[in-house]
Amino acid sequence: MTDRKNVRPTAELQAADLAHHLHPFTDHTELAGEGGPRIITHGEGVWLWDSEGRRLLDGMAGLWCVNIGYGRPELGEVARRQMDRLAYYNTFFKTSHEPVVELSERLAGLLPDGLDHVFFANSGSEANDTAVRLVRNYWARHGQPERHVIISRRHAYHGSTILAASLGGMASMHDIPGIPVPGIVHAEPPYSWEAGADLDDPEFGARAADAVEEAILRAGADSVAAFIGEPVMGAGGVIVPPPGYWKRVQEICDRYGILLICDEVICGFGRMGEWFGAQSYAIRPDVMTMAKGLSSGYQPISAVAINARVAEPLLDRVGRFPHGFTYSGHPVAAAVALENLDIMARENLLGHVRVTAAPALQTGLATLRDHPLVGEVRGAGLVAALELTADKASRRPFDPAGSVATRVRDLCFERGLVTRAVREGLVFAPPLVISQDEVGELVTILKSCLDDVWAAL
Ligand code: PMP
């Protein structure tokens, strides 16, 4: 194990960070007011340590990505071996290398039937950009270039490039001029809490799916290329699809001949207890985007899988798809991803999620259902959310909106639990390796924070 101590003192690192480092999604005045960022030094399993020696239970698996947990020495060994052998080569000009060949083959074996070809990128955002170029390419090669519109959903998160931010449906992501770019239409999400419906009401499921059809008709069905959606919306607040939702969305896409893109950046690689969320919801995607759990965050790598229909213009027709990244299929990232998938299979992490971790998390959080601050507890597999409310009957948010969730989140942090606030909610997505006892610790800390914030209100 390498040295876990920083070379420089915390205060010095914080000052240098404030002076030079721009953080994603961060209010830098707030960060400066707090004296700078927390400095994380190392991790082990579901646990993180900061430079002050404090231990944190990572209820978010980093950013929903460290599926196999922290501190796996095998991955470092694989990376070093691959770097020594071939640290880099591209796959552009009729070349390939063993790690990328093996990873493509492995993924084709794990993916739902029909998804047989894989394109690599570095991030979820790039994977979604790639997916949009692929489906637009498909329609253009079929003589229908006017079919370019992508239907996405309000509250969705699909990444931070200009296109991925446009696919996303969070108002705050569209605050920068020029976003969303043209050609994206947002449908209402299947968000029962917000819609005043019951979480498991099939009638709401049908209504929510019909919102996708409404968006298609609004755009003009002949101009729609694809629908993109996460099986369970993650960063948008863990929005769990009501019964019947996906079946009907699939039928709608089929009826209009629209391609279906599943964004599996969060749901993929075990989080739902299957390799992919599409399997949990019997979705038949034409295109699937993946990242995060593909390497458990140990290396930046993402992928886009396509079925024969979308691959046909690429494979069977003359001409090339003008798209790719310097690091598409990076050999070190691919080797690390392979080892990560080996670990997941060897340790039967899918089984662990299904049998132990997910039931523990969902039943543990369900015990907080009657807490005076909690309006709803929902989840699927190993993601979950608590929806907080100022009034359970009317589902009224707090004033100012989100303030209480942020307070609970900050207190959790102080007490050694990482969670994330989304609107009025708190979301959870721990590493898949989390044990029953660790889930117990998570729930205990969370409850103490809810209690104390409630008492202080
Ligand atoms: N899609 C989904 C569903 C995501 O959750 C994220 C990241 N949170 C992305 C895409 C973007 O991935 P990246 O940050 O790697 O670009």
Short mmCIF file of C-alpha atoms and ligand atoms in Angstrom, two decimals:
data_model
loop_
_atom_site.label_atom_id
_atom_site.label_comp_id
_atom_site.label_asym_id
_atom_site.label_seq_id
_atom_site.Cartn_x
_atom_site.Cartn_y
_atom_site.Cartn_z
CA MET A 1 0.00 0.00 0.00
CA THR A 2 1.41 3.38 -0.95
CA ASP A 3 1.76 6.20 1.56
CA ARG A 4 -1.65 7.49 2.60
CA LYS A 5 -0.43 10.81 3.97
CA ASN A 6 -0.24 13.96 1.90
CA VAL A 7 3.16 15.54 1.48
CA ARG A 8 1.78 19.03 2.18
CA PRO A 9 -0.32 20.16 5.17
CA THR A 10 -4.09 20.41 4.70
CA ALA A 11 -4.28 24.20 5.01
CA GLU A 12 -1.62 24.66 2.37
CA LEU A 13 -3.41 22.31 -0.04
CA GLN A 14 -6.69 24.10 0.58
CA ALA A 15 -5.16 27.51 -0.07
CA ALA A 16 -3.51 26.33 -3.29
CA ASP A 17 -6.76 24.67 -4.35
CA LEU A 18 -8.72 27.88 -3.76
CA ALA A 19 -6.09 29.84 -5.66
CA HIS A 20 -5.96 27.66 -8.77
CA HIS A 21 -8.45 24.81 -8.97
CA LEU A 22 -11.88 25.26 -10.51
CA HIS A 23 -14.32 22.64 -9.22
CA PRO A 24 -17.24 21.15 -11.15
CA PHE A 25 -20.73 22.24 -10.04
CA THR A 26 -19.34 24.38 -7.22
CA ASP A 27 -20.14 27.81 -5.82
CA HIS A 28 -16.58 29.02 -5.34
CA THR A 29 -17.54 31.86 -3.02
CA GLU A 30 -19.18 29.33 -0.72
CA LEU A 31 -16.15 27.05 -0.96
CA ALA A 32 -13.83 29.94 -0.07
CA GLY A 33 -16.12 30.90 2.82
CA GLU A 34 -15.68 27.40 4.21
CA GLY A 35 -11.90 27.65 4.00
CA GLY A 36 -11.52 25.37 0.98
CA PRO A 37 -12.36 21.81 0.10
CA ARG A 38 -12.14 18.70 2.22
CA ILE A 39 -9.04 16.82 1.08
CA ILE A 40 -9.62 13.10 0.61
CA THR A 41 -6.54 10.97 1.07
CA HIS A 42 -7.53 7.34 0.63
CA GLY A 43 -10.33 4.81 0.56
CA GLU A 44 -11.03 1.21 1.50
CA GLY A 45 -14.24 -0.64 0.67
CA VAL A 46 -17.10 1.81 1.33
CA TRP A 47 -14.90 4.07 3.50
CA LEU A 48 -13.02 7.27 2.73
CA TRP A 49 -10.52 9.14 4.87
CA ASP A 50 -9.75 12.85 4.76
CA SER A 51 -6.50 14.61 5.50
CA GLU A 52 -7.62 15.26 9.07
CA GLY A 53 -7.91 11.53 9.64
CA ARG A 54 -11.72 11.53 9.66
CA ARG A 55 -13.46 8.46 8.31
CA LEU A 56 -16.52 8.80 6.04
CA LEU A 57 -18.99 6.16 4.87
CA ASP A 58 -19.38 6.90 1.17
CA GLY A 59 -23.11 6.60 0.60
CA MET A 60 -22.62 7.81 -2.99
CA ALA A 61 -19.81 5.54 -4.27
CA GLY A 62 -17.95 8.68 -5.31
CA LEU A 63 -20.25 9.93 -8.04
CA TRP A 64 -22.31 6.74 -8.33
CA CYS A 65 -19.31 4.96 -9.74
CA VAL A 66 -17.05 3.07 -7.34
CA ASN A 67 -19.09 -0.11 -7.62
CA ILE A 68 -16.43 -2.53 -6.38
CA GLY A 69 -15.39 -0.18 -3.55
CA TYR A 70 -12.11 1.61 -2.92
CA GLY A 71 -8.62 0.25 -2.44
CA ARG A 72 -8.49 -2.74 -4.79
CA PRO A 73 -4.80 -3.37 -5.44
CA GLU A 74 -5.50 -5.68 -8.43
CA LEU A 75 -6.54 -2.76 -10.57
CA GLY A 76 -3.34 -0.85 -9.94
CA GLU A 77 -1.31 -3.91 -10.81
CA VAL A 78 -3.20 -4.42 -14.07
CA ALA A 79 -2.78 -0.74 -14.96
CA ARG A 80 0.95 -0.80 -14.29
CA ARG A 81 1.47 -3.96 -16.33
CA GLN A 82 -0.49 -2.49 -19.25
CA MET A 83 1.39 0.82 -19.03
CA ASP A 84 4.70 -0.99 -19.16
CA ARG A 85 3.61 -3.04 -22.15
CA LEU A 86 1.62 -0.51 -24.21
CA ALA A 87 0.63 2.69 -22.42
CA TYR A 88 -1.18 4.10 -25.39
CA TYR A 89 -2.17 3.45 -28.89
CA ASN A 90 -5.17 4.64 -30.87
CA THR A 91 -7.80 2.57 -32.62
CA PHE A 92 -8.50 4.98 -35.47
CA PHE A 93 -6.56 3.79 -38.47
CA LYS A 94 -7.17 0.08 -38.84
CA THR A 95 -5.34 -0.76 -35.63
CA SER A 96 -6.43 -2.38 -32.40
CA HIS A 97 -4.90 -3.88 -29.26
CA GLU A 98 -5.64 -6.78 -26.97
CA PRO A 99 -7.34 -4.94 -24.06
CA VAL A 100 -9.86 -3.18 -26.30
CA VAL A 101 -10.59 -6.34 -28.28
CA GLU A 102 -11.15 -8.30 -25.09
CA LEU A 103 -13.29 -5.62 -23.50
CA SER A 104 -15.49 -5.33 -26.60
CA GLU A 105 -15.95 -9.09 -26.65
CA ARG A 106 -16.64 -9.23 -22.91
CA LEU A 107 -19.23 -6.47 -23.07
CA ALA A 108 -20.97 -8.08 -26.04
CA GLY A 109 -21.29 -11.19 -23.87
CA LEU A 110 -22.77 -9.28 -20.92
CA LEU A 111 -25.04 -6.93 -22.82
CA PRO A 112 -28.67 -7.78 -23.55
CA ASP A 113 -29.10 -9.83 -26.72
CA GLY A 114 -28.65 -7.88 -29.90
CA LEU A 115 -26.25 -5.26 -28.57
CA ASP A 116 -23.14 -6.63 -30.25
CA HIS A 117 -20.95 -3.68 -31.18
CA VAL A 118 -19.25 -1.25 -28.86
CA PHE A 119 -17.71 2.19 -29.37
CA PHE A 120 -15.49 3.61 -26.61
CA ALA A 121 -15.14 7.08 -25.13
CA ASN A 122 -13.92 8.56 -21.85
CA SER A 123 -16.99 9.83 -20.02
CA GLY A 124 -20.72 9.44 -19.79
CA SER A 125 -21.13 12.81 -21.49
CA GLU A 126 -19.05 11.71 -24.46
CA ALA A 127 -20.92 8.42 -24.62
CA ASN A 128 -24.22 10.28 -24.87
CA ASP A 129 -22.83 12.69 -27.47
CA THR A 130 -21.67 9.64 -29.41
CA ALA A 131 -25.09 7.99 -29.09
CA VAL A 132 -26.78 11.05 -30.57
CA ARG A 133 -24.32 11.19 -33.46
CA LEU A 134 -24.88 7.47 -34.06
CA VAL A 135 -28.67 7.70 -34.19
CA ARG A 136 -28.60 10.80 -36.36
CA ASN A 137 -26.11 9.04 -38.62
CA TYR A 138 -28.50 6.08 -38.78
CA TRP A 139 -31.40 8.17 -40.02
CA ALA A 140 -29.26 10.20 -42.40
CA ARG A 141 -27.91 7.01 -43.95
CA HIS A 142 -31.51 5.86 -44.35
CA GLY A 143 -32.31 8.97 -46.37
CA GLN A 144 -34.16 10.69 -43.53
CA PRO A 145 -31.79 13.40 -42.27
CA GLU A 146 -34.78 15.37 -41.03
CA ARG A 147 -35.23 12.72 -38.32
CA HIS A 148 -32.83 14.32 -35.90
CA VAL A 149 -34.86 15.29 -32.80
CA ILE A 150 -34.03 13.56 -29.53
CA ILE A 151 -36.71 13.21 -26.89
CA SER A 152 -35.36 13.40 -23.36
CA ARG A 153 -37.03 14.19 -20.04
CA ARG A 154 -37.25 17.04 -17.57
CA HIS A 155 -35.02 16.46 -14.50
CA ALA A 156 -32.79 14.10 -16.53
CA TYR A 157 -29.01 14.29 -16.25
CA HIS A 158 -27.02 13.04 -19.21
CA GLY A 159 -23.73 14.92 -18.79
CA SER A 160 -22.05 18.29 -19.12
CA THR A 161 -20.85 18.77 -22.68
CA ILE A 162 -23.03 21.21 -24.61
CA LEU A 163 -25.02 18.39 -26.19
CA ALA A 164 -25.26 16.26 -23.05
CA ALA A 165 -26.31 19.30 -21.00
CA SER A 166 -28.95 19.97 -23.64
CA LEU A 167 -30.20 16.39 -23.37
CA GLY A 168 -30.43 16.95 -19.63
CA GLY A 169 -33.62 18.38 -18.33
CA MET A 170 -32.53 20.32 -15.26
CA ALA A 171 -33.37 23.99 -15.57
CA SER A 172 -30.12 25.00 -13.86
CA MET A 173 -28.12 23.19 -16.55
CA HIS A 174 -29.75 25.40 -19.21
CA ASP A 175 -28.74 28.67 -17.57
CA ILE A 176 -25.86 29.20 -19.97
CA PRO A 177 -26.77 30.83 -23.31
CA GLY A 178 -27.09 28.48 -26.27
CA ILE A 179 -28.26 25.53 -24.16
CA PRO A 180 -30.30 23.56 -24.92
CA VAL A 181 -29.14 23.29 -28.51
CA PRO A 182 -31.95 22.89 -31.08
CA GLY A 183 -33.30 19.44 -31.78
CA ILE A 184 -33.97 18.30 -28.22
CA VAL A 185 -37.49 18.05 -26.78
CA HIS A 186 -38.09 17.33 -23.11
CA ALA A 187 -40.99 15.18 -21.95
CA GLU A 188 -42.38 15.13 -18.43
CA PRO A 189 -40.60 12.56 -16.25
CA PRO A 190 -42.39 9.75 -14.39
CA TYR A 191 -41.99 11.62 -11.12
CA SER A 192 -44.94 10.59 -9.01
CA TRP A 193 -44.00 12.66 -5.95
CA GLU A 194 -43.94 15.87 -7.94
CA ALA A 195 -47.06 14.94 -9.92
CA GLY A 196 -49.02 14.24 -6.73
CA ALA A 197 -49.42 10.58 -7.67
CA ASP A 198 -48.78 7.33 -5.88
CA LEU A 199 -45.37 5.70 -6.39
CA ASP A 200 -46.82 2.37 -7.48
CA ASP A 201 -49.89 3.52 -9.31
CA PRO A 202 -50.03 1.82 -12.73
CA GLU A 203 -52.41 4.50 -13.98
CA PHE A 204 -49.73 7.09 -13.29
CA GLY A 205 -47.26 4.80 -15.05
CA ALA A 206 -49.39 4.87 -18.20
CA ARG A 207 -49.94 8.62 -17.96
CA ALA A 208 -46.22 9.26 -17.47
CA ALA A 209 -45.38 7.11 -20.51
CA ASP A 210 -47.95 8.97 -22.59
CA ALA A 211 -45.96 12.14 -21.88
CA VAL A 212 -43.25 10.65 -24.11
CA GLU A 213 -45.78 10.24 -26.93
CA GLU A 214 -46.99 13.81 -26.40
CA ALA A 215 -43.41 15.05 -26.76
CA ILE A 216 -42.98 12.99 -29.94
CA LEU A 217 -46.14 14.48 -31.42
CA ARG A 218 -45.11 17.97 -30.32
CA ALA A 219 -41.81 17.54 -32.18
CA GLY A 220 -43.55 15.89 -35.16
CA ALA A 221 -43.12 12.12 -35.24
CA ASP A 222 -41.37 12.24 -38.63
CA SER A 223 -38.61 14.39 -37.19
CA VAL A 224 -37.82 12.25 -34.14
CA ALA A 225 -34.65 10.14 -34.21
CA ALA A 226 -34.59 8.68 -30.71
CA PHE A 227 -35.76 8.74 -27.13
CA ILE A 228 -33.11 8.73 -24.39
CA GLY A 229 -33.74 7.75 -20.79
CA GLU A 230 -32.12 6.16 -17.77
CA PRO A 231 -33.98 3.05 -16.59
CA VAL A 232 -34.10 4.73 -13.16
CA MET A 233 -33.23 8.44 -13.21
CA GLY A 234 -30.24 8.92 -10.89
CA ALA A 235 -28.80 12.40 -10.54
CA GLY A 236 -32.25 13.81 -11.32
CA GLY A 237 -33.26 12.59 -7.87
CA VAL A 238 -33.63 8.81 -8.10
CA ILE A 239 -36.91 8.90 -10.00
CA VAL A 240 -38.15 5.32 -10.04
CA PRO A 241 -40.42 4.44 -12.97
CA PRO A 242 -43.94 3.51 -11.93
CA PRO A 243 -45.32 0.10 -12.95
CA GLY A 244 -45.94 -0.25 -16.67
CA TYR A 245 -43.95 2.85 -17.56
CA TRP A 246 -41.15 1.26 -19.55
CA LYS A 247 -43.38 -1.28 -21.27
CA ARG A 248 -45.49 1.54 -22.62
CA VAL A 249 -42.52 3.78 -23.53
CA GLN A 250 -41.08 0.83 -25.45
CA GLU A 251 -44.39 0.36 -27.28
CA ILE A 252 -44.53 4.05 -28.13
CA CYS A 253 -40.97 4.03 -29.52
CA ASP A 254 -41.76 0.89 -31.52
CA ARG A 255 -45.01 2.35 -32.86
CA TYR A 256 -43.26 5.43 -34.28
CA GLY A 257 -40.10 3.54 -35.31
CA ILE A 258 -38.06 5.68 -32.92
CA LEU A 259 -34.73 4.39 -31.64
CA LEU A 260 -34.44 3.85 -27.91
CA ILE A 261 -31.27 4.91 -26.10
CA CYS A 262 -30.80 3.64 -22.55
CA ASP A 263 -28.41 5.75 -20.53
CA GLU A 264 -26.94 3.11 -18.22
CA VAL A 265 -24.19 5.33 -16.87
CA ILE A 266 -25.56 4.85 -13.34
CA CYS A 267 -27.85 1.82 -13.66
CA GLY A 268 -25.32 -0.33 -15.50
CA PHE A 269 -22.86 -2.76 -13.94
CA GLY A 270 -24.84 -4.13 -11.08
CA ARG A 271 -26.53 -1.22 -9.43
CA MET A 272 -29.96 -2.62 -10.19
CA GLY A 273 -28.91 -6.16 -9.30
CA GLU A 274 -28.51 -7.11 -12.98
CA TRP A 275 -25.68 -6.19 -15.29
CA PHE A 276 -27.92 -3.50 -16.80
CA GLY A 277 -31.01 -1.62 -15.72
CA ALA A 278 -32.60 -2.43 -19.10
CA GLN A 279 -32.72 -6.06 -17.96
CA SER A 280 -34.49 -5.13 -14.72
CA TYR A 281 -37.19 -3.27 -16.64
CA ALA A 282 -37.33 -5.49 -19.76
CA ILE A 283 -36.32 -2.60 -22.01
CA ARG A 284 -35.00 -3.46 -25.49
CA PRO A 285 -32.67 -0.57 -26.26
CA ASP A 286 -31.16 0.00 -29.70
CA VAL A 287 -28.34 1.97 -28.11
CA MET A 288 -26.91 1.78 -24.63
CA THR A 289 -24.45 4.20 -23.04
CA MET A 290 -22.25 3.16 -20.12
CA ALA A 291 -19.48 4.65 -17.98
CA LYS A 292 -18.89 4.84 -14.20
CA GLY A 293 -19.29 1.20 -13.08
CA LEU A 294 -17.58 -0.06 -16.26
CA SER A 295 -14.28 0.61 -14.48
CA SER A 296 -15.74 1.41 -11.05
CA GLY A 297 -14.17 4.82 -11.59
CA TYR A 298 -10.63 3.42 -11.42
CA GLN A 299 -10.01 4.77 -14.92
CA PRO A 300 -12.04 7.16 -17.08
CA ILE A 301 -13.74 5.04 -19.71
CA SER A 302 -17.20 4.89 -21.26
CA ALA A 303 -18.87 2.92 -24.01
CA VAL A 304 -21.79 2.96 -26.40
CA ALA A 305 -23.29 -0.34 -27.47
CA ILE A 306 -25.52 -0.61 -30.53
CA ASN A 307 -27.67 -3.30 -32.06
CA ALA A 308 -27.62 -4.60 -35.60
CA ARG A 309 -30.15 -2.02 -36.77
CA VAL A 310 -27.99 0.95 -35.75
CA ALA A 311 -24.75 -0.82 -36.68
CA GLU A 312 -25.86 -1.73 -40.20
CA PRO A 313 -24.98 1.60 -41.85
CA LEU A 314 -21.57 1.47 -40.16
CA LEU A 315 -20.75 -2.13 -40.95
CA ASP A 316 -22.36 -2.87 -44.28
CA ARG A 317 -22.13 0.35 -46.23
CA VAL A 318 -19.23 2.17 -47.76
CA GLY A 319 -18.21 5.31 -45.90
CA ARG A 320 -16.99 6.13 -42.45
CA PHE A 321 -18.55 7.50 -39.29
CA PRO A 322 -16.58 10.69 -38.67
CA HIS A 323 -16.31 10.42 -34.92
CA GLY A 324 -13.82 9.32 -32.26
CA PHE A 325 -11.62 10.41 -29.39
CA THR A 326 -7.86 10.21 -28.96
CA TYR A 327 -8.47 7.96 -25.98
CA SER A 328 -11.30 5.83 -27.42
CA GLY A 329 -10.59 2.35 -26.13
CA HIS A 330 -7.50 3.45 -24.17
CA PRO A 331 -5.49 0.29 -23.45
CA VAL A 332 -4.91 1.00 -19.75
CA ALA A 333 -8.52 1.98 -19.13
CA ALA A 334 -9.73 -1.07 -21.05
CA ALA A 335 -7.44 -3.41 -19.08
CA VAL A 336 -8.65 -1.91 -15.80
CA ALA A 337 -12.30 -2.20 -16.89
CA LEU A 338 -11.74 -5.89 -17.70
CA GLU A 339 -10.26 -6.53 -14.27
CA ASN A 340 -13.15 -4.64 -12.68
CA LEU A 341 -15.65 -6.83 -14.53
CA ASP A 342 -13.69 -9.92 -13.45
CA ILE A 343 -13.94 -8.84 -9.82
CA MET A 344 -17.67 -8.20 -10.14
CA ALA A 345 -18.19 -11.68 -11.57
CA ARG A 346 -15.74 -13.47 -9.26
CA GLU A 347 -17.28 -11.96 -6.13
CA ASN A 348 -20.84 -12.31 -7.43
CA LEU A 349 -21.54 -8.67 -6.68
CA LEU A 350 -24.81 -8.80 -8.61
CA GLY A 351 -26.00 -11.54 -6.29
CA HIS A 352 -24.78 -9.56 -3.28
CA VAL A 353 -26.79 -6.53 -4.43
CA ARG A 354 -29.93 -8.59 -5.07
CA VAL A 355 -29.83 -10.73 -1.94
CA THR A 356 -28.12 -8.55 0.66
CA ALA A 357 -27.22 -4.94 -0.10
CA ALA A 358 -30.33 -3.71 -1.92
CA PRO A 359 -32.87 -5.26 0.47
CA ALA A 360 -30.86 -3.94 3.43
CA LEU A 361 -30.73 -0.42 2.00
CA GLN A 362 -34.37 -0.31 0.93
CA THR A 363 -35.77 -1.76 4.15
CA GLY A 364 -33.35 0.27 6.27
CA LEU A 365 -34.39 3.54 4.67
CA ALA A 366 -38.05 2.50 4.76
CA THR A 367 -37.85 2.63 8.58
CA LEU A 368 -37.51 6.43 8.18
CA ARG A 369 -40.80 6.70 6.30
CA ASP A 370 -42.71 7.97 9.32
CA HIS A 371 -40.12 10.53 10.28
CA PRO A 372 -41.75 13.98 10.43
CA LEU A 373 -39.36 15.36 7.77
CA VAL A 374 -39.76 12.48 5.33
CA GLY A 375 -42.47 12.57 2.67
CA GLU A 376 -41.45 9.50 0.71
CA VAL A 377 -38.78 6.83 0.60
CA ARG A 378 -38.21 5.26 -2.78
CA GLY A 379 -35.56 3.26 -4.53
CA ALA A 380 -34.62 0.39 -6.79
CA GLY A 381 -31.65 -1.91 -6.46
CA LEU A 382 -28.88 -0.01 -4.75
CA VAL A 383 -30.12 3.52 -5.35
CA ALA A 384 -32.59 5.27 -3.11
CA ALA A 385 -33.95 8.67 -2.20
CA LEU A 386 -35.69 10.28 0.72
CA GLU A 387 -38.02 13.05 -0.30
CA LEU A 388 -38.24 15.64 2.50
CA THR A 389 -41.26 17.86 2.87
CA ALA A 390 -42.60 20.66 5.04
CA ASP A 391 -46.03 19.03 4.89
CA LYS A 392 -46.65 15.38 4.13
CA ALA A 393 -50.25 15.82 2.97
CA SER A 394 -49.69 18.65 0.48
CA ARG A 395 -46.08 17.62 -0.33
CA ARG A 396 -45.10 21.24 0.20
CA PRO A 397 -41.38 22.01 -0.20
CA PHE A 398 -39.44 23.90 2.43
CA ASP A 399 -38.77 27.59 2.16
CA PRO A 400 -36.25 28.28 0.77
CA ALA A 401 -36.47 25.23 -1.49
CA GLY A 402 -33.88 22.57 -0.78
CA SER A 403 -32.58 24.24 2.37
CA VAL A 404 -33.47 21.40 4.73
CA ALA A 405 -32.05 18.65 2.51
CA THR A 406 -28.81 20.64 2.31
CA ARG A 407 -28.72 20.99 6.09
CA VAL A 408 -29.24 17.26 6.61
CA ARG A 409 -26.59 16.50 4.01
CA ASP A 410 -24.06 18.82 5.68
CA LEU A 411 -24.76 17.33 9.09
CA CYS A 412 -24.38 13.81 7.67
CA PHE A 413 -20.99 14.85 6.34
CA GLU A 414 -19.98 16.11 9.78
CA ARG A 415 -21.07 12.81 11.29
CA GLY A 416 -19.21 10.70 8.76
CA LEU A 417 -21.73 9.91 6.02
CA VAL A 418 -21.55 11.12 2.43
CA THR A 419 -24.95 11.69 0.85
CA ARG A 420 -26.13 14.14 -1.76
CA ALA A 421 -29.00 16.62 -1.78
CA VAL A 422 -31.20 16.86 -4.89
CA ARG A 423 -34.01 19.45 -4.67
CA GLU A 424 -35.83 18.47 -1.41
CA GLY A 425 -34.36 15.00 -1.44
CA LEU A 426 -31.35 13.04 -0.27
CA VAL A 427 -29.99 10.35 -2.54
CA PHE A 428 -27.96 7.22 -1.87
CA ALA A 429 -25.91 4.95 -4.11
CA PRO A 430 -23.23 3.25 -2.02
CA PRO A 431 -20.59 0.90 -3.44
CA LEU A 432 -22.13 -2.46 -4.36
CA VAL A 433 -19.87 -4.17 -1.82
CA ILE A 434 -21.60 -2.50 1.12
CA SER A 435 -22.40 -4.97 3.92
CA GLN A 436 -25.57 -5.23 5.92
CA ASP A 437 -23.81 -3.74 8.98
CA GLU A 438 -22.51 -0.83 6.95
CA VAL A 439 -26.03 -0.15 5.66
CA GLY A 440 -27.07 -0.17 9.32
CA GLU A 441 -24.44 2.47 10.10
CA LEU A 442 -25.62 4.56 7.16
CA VAL A 443 -29.23 4.50 8.37
CA THR A 444 -28.24 5.23 11.98
CA ILE A 445 -26.21 8.32 11.07
CA LEU A 446 -28.91 9.51 8.68
CA LYS A 447 -31.63 9.12 11.31
CA SER A 448 -29.64 11.05 13.92
CA CYS A 449 -29.17 13.90 11.43
CA LEU A 450 -32.86 13.96 10.46
CA ASP A 451 -33.80 13.99 14.14
CA ASP A 452 -31.48 16.86 14.99
CA VAL A 453 -32.43 18.97 12.00
CA TRP A 454 -36.11 18.36 12.78
CA ALA A 455 -35.55 19.34 16.42
CA ALA A 456 -33.78 22.53 15.33
CA LEU A 457 -36.47 23.62 12.86
N1 PMP B 1 -25.47 10.04 -17.72
C1 PMP B 1 -25.83 9.84 -16.46
C2 PMP B 1 -27.07 9.09 -16.18
C3 PMP B 1 -25.04 10.30 -15.40
O1 PMP B 1 -25.41 10.10 -14.14
C4 PMP B 1 -23.85 10.99 -15.70
C5 PMP B 1 -22.92 11.49 -14.61
N2 PMP B 1 -23.46 11.66 -13.37
C6 PMP B 1 -23.53 11.20 -17.04
C7 PMP B 1 -24.35 10.71 -18.02
C8 PMP B 1 -22.30 11.95 -17.42
O2 PMP B 1 -21.18 11.24 -17.15
P1 PMP B 1 -19.75 11.97 -17.07
O3 PMP B 1 -19.78 12.81 -15.83
O4 PMP B 1 -18.80 10.84 -17.00
O5 PMP B 1 -19.60 12.78 -18.29
#
